[in-house]
PDB file of C-alpha atoms in Angstrom:
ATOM      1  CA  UNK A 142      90.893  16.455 147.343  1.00 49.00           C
ATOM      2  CA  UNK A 143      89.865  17.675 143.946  1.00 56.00           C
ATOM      3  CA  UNK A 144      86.309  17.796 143.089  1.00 60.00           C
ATOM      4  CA  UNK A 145      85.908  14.788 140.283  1.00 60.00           C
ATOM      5  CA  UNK A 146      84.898  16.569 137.154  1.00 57.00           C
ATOM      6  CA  UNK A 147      81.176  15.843 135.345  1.00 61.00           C
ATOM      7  CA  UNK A 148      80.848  13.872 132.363  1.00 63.00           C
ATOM      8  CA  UNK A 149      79.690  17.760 130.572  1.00 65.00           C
ATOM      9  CA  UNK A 150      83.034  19.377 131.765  1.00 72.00           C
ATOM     10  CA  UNK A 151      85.767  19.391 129.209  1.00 75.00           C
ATOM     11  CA  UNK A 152      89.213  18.429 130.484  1.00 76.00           C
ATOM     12  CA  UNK A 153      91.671  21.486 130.202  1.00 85.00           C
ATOM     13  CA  UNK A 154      94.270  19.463 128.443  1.00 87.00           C
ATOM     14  CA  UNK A 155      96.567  22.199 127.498  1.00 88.00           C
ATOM     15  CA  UNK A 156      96.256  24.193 130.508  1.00 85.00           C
ATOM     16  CA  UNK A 157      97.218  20.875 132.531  1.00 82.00           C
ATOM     17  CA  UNK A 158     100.045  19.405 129.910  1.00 82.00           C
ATOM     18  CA  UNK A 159     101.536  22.910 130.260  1.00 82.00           C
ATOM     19  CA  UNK A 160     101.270  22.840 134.290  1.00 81.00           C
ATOM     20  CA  UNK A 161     103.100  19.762 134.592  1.00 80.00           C
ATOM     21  CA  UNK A 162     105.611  20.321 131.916  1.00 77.00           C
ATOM     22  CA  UNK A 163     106.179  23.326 133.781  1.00 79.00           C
ATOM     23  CA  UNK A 164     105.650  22.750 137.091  1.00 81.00           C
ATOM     24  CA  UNK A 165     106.745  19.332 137.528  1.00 79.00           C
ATOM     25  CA  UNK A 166     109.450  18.915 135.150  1.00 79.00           C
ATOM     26  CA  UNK A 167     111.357  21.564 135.607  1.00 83.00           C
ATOM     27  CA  UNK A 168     114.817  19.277 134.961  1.00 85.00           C
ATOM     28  CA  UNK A 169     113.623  18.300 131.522  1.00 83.00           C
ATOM     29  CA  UNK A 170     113.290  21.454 130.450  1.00 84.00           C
ATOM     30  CA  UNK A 171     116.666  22.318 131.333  1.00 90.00           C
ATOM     31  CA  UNK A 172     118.222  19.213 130.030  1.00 92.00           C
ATOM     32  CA  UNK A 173     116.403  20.247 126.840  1.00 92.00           C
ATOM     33  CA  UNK A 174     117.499  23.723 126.752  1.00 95.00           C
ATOM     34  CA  UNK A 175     121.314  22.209 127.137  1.00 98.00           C
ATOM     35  CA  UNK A 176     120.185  19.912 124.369  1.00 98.00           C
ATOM     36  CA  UNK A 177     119.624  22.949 122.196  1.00 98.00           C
ATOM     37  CA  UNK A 178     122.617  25.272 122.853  1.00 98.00           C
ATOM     38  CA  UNK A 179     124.649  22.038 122.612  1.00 99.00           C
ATOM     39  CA  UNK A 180     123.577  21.360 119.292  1.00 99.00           C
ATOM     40  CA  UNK A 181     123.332  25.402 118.456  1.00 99.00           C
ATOM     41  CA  UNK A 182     126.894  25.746 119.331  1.00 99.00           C
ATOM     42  CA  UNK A 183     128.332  22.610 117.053  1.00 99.00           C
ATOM     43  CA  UNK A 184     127.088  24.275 114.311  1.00 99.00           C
ATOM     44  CA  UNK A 185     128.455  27.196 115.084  1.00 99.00           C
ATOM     45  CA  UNK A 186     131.970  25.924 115.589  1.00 99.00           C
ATOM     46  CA  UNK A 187     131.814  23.683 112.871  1.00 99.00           C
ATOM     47  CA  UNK A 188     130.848  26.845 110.558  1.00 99.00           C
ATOM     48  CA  UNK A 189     133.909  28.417 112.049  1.00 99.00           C
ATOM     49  CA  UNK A 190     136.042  25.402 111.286  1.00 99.00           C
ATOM     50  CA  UNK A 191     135.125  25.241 107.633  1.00 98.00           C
ATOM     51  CA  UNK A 192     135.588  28.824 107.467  1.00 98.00           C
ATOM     52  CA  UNK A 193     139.333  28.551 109.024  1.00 98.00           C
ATOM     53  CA  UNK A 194     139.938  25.877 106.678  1.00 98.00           C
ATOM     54  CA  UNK A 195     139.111  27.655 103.482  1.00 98.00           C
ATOM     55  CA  UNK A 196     140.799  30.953 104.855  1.00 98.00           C
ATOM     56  CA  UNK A 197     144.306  28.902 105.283  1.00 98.00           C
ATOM     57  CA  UNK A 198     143.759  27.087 101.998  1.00 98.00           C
ATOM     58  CA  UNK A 199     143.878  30.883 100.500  1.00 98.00           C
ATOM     59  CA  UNK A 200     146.593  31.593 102.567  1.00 98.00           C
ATOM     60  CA  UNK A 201     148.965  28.952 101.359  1.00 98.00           C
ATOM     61  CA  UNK A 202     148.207  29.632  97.862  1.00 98.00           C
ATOM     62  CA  UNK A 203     148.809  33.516  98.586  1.00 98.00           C
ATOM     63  CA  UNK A 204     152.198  31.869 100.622  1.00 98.00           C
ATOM     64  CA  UNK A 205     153.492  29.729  97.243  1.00 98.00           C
ATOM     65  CA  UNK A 206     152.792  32.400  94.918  1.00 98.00           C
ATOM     66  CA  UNK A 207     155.025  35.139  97.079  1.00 98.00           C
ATOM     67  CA  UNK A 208     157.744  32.225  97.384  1.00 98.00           C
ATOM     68  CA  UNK A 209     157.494  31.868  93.863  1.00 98.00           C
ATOM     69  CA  UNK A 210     157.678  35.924  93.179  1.00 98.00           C
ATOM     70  CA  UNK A 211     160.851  35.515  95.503  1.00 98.00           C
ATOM     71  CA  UNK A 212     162.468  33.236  93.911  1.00 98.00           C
ATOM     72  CA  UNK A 213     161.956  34.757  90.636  1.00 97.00           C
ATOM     73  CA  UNK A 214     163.538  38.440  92.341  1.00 97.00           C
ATOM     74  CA  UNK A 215     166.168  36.886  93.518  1.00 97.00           C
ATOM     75  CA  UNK A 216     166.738  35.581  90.139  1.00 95.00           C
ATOM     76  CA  UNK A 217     166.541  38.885  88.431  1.00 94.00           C
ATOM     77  CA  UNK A 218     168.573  40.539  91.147  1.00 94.00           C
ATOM     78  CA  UNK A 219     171.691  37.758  90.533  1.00 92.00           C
ATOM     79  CA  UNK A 220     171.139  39.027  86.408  1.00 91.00           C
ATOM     80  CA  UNK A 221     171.068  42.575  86.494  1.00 89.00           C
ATOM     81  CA  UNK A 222     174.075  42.423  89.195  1.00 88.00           C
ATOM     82  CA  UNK A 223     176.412  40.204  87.131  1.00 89.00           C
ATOM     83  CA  UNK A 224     179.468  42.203  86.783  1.00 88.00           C
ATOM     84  CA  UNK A 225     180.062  41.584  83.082  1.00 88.00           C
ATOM     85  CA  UNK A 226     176.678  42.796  82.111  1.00 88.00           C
ATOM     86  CA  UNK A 227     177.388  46.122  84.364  1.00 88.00           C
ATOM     87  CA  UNK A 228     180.356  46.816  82.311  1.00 89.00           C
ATOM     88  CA  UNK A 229     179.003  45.952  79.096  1.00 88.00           C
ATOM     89  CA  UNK A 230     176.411  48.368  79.872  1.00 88.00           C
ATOM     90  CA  UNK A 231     178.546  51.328  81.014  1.00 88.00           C
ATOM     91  CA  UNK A 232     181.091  50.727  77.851  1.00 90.00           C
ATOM     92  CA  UNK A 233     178.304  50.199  75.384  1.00 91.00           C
ATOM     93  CA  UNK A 234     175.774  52.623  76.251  1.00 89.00           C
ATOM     94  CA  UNK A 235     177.059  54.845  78.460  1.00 89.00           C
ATOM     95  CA  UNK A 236     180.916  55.208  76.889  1.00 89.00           C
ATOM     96  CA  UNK A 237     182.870  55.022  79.548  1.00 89.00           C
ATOM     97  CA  UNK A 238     186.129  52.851  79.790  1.00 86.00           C
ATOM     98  CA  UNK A 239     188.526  51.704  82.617  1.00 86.00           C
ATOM     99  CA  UNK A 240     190.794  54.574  83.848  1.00 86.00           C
ATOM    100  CA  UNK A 241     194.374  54.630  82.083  1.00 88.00           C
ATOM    101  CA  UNK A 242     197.174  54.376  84.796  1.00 88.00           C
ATOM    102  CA  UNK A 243     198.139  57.572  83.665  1.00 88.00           C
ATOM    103  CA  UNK A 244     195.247  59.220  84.027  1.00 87.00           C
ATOM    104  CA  UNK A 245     194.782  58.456  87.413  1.00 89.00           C
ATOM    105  CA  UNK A 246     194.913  61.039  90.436  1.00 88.00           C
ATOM    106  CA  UNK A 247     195.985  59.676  93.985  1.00 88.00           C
ATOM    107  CA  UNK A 248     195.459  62.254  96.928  1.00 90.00           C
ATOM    108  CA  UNK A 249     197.332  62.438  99.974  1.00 91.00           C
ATOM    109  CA  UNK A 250     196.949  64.244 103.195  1.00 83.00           C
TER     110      UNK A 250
END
């Protein structure tokens, strides 16, 4: 048995909270340390999650303004193909003119 300490001795109170977290509770600790990397590791994936969301609200704006540039080509391609603008241009600024059935030159082999 342990010698019952004088009323002059000081009680070691760190030493002995320390030995019997330590010691004695060694499954509170543990739950605790769960506790922590639990609560660590929310934050982190919430973090993540807010940075996700903000990356695919850039995305869909980047997404809407290529549809739109698209759109707009596709638009521009259907003008600058239209047939009567083509010959407009090649009469007007280029001179030329549809080939005369006599001028025509048909090659056989």
């Amino acid at each position: 048995m342990a010698e019952p300490l004088s009323n002059s001795e000081r009680y070691p109170l760190q030493y002995v909270l320390l030995q019997d977290l330590f010691e004695l509770n060694k499954t509170v600790i543990a739950l605790i340390l769960c506790i922590a990397v639990t609560a660590v590791s929310t934050v982190w994936v919430t973090h993540q999650t807010r940075l996700l969301v903000a990356e695919k609200g850039e995305l869909v704006f980047e997404k809407q303004a290529l549809e739109n540039e698209y759109v707009n080509l596709k638009l521009e391609e259907t003008t600058l193909s239209d047939n009567t603008r083509i010959e407009a241009i090649a009469t007007v600024k280029l001179g030329m003119s549809r080939v005369k059935p006599e001028q025509e030159v048909v090659i056989l082999e």
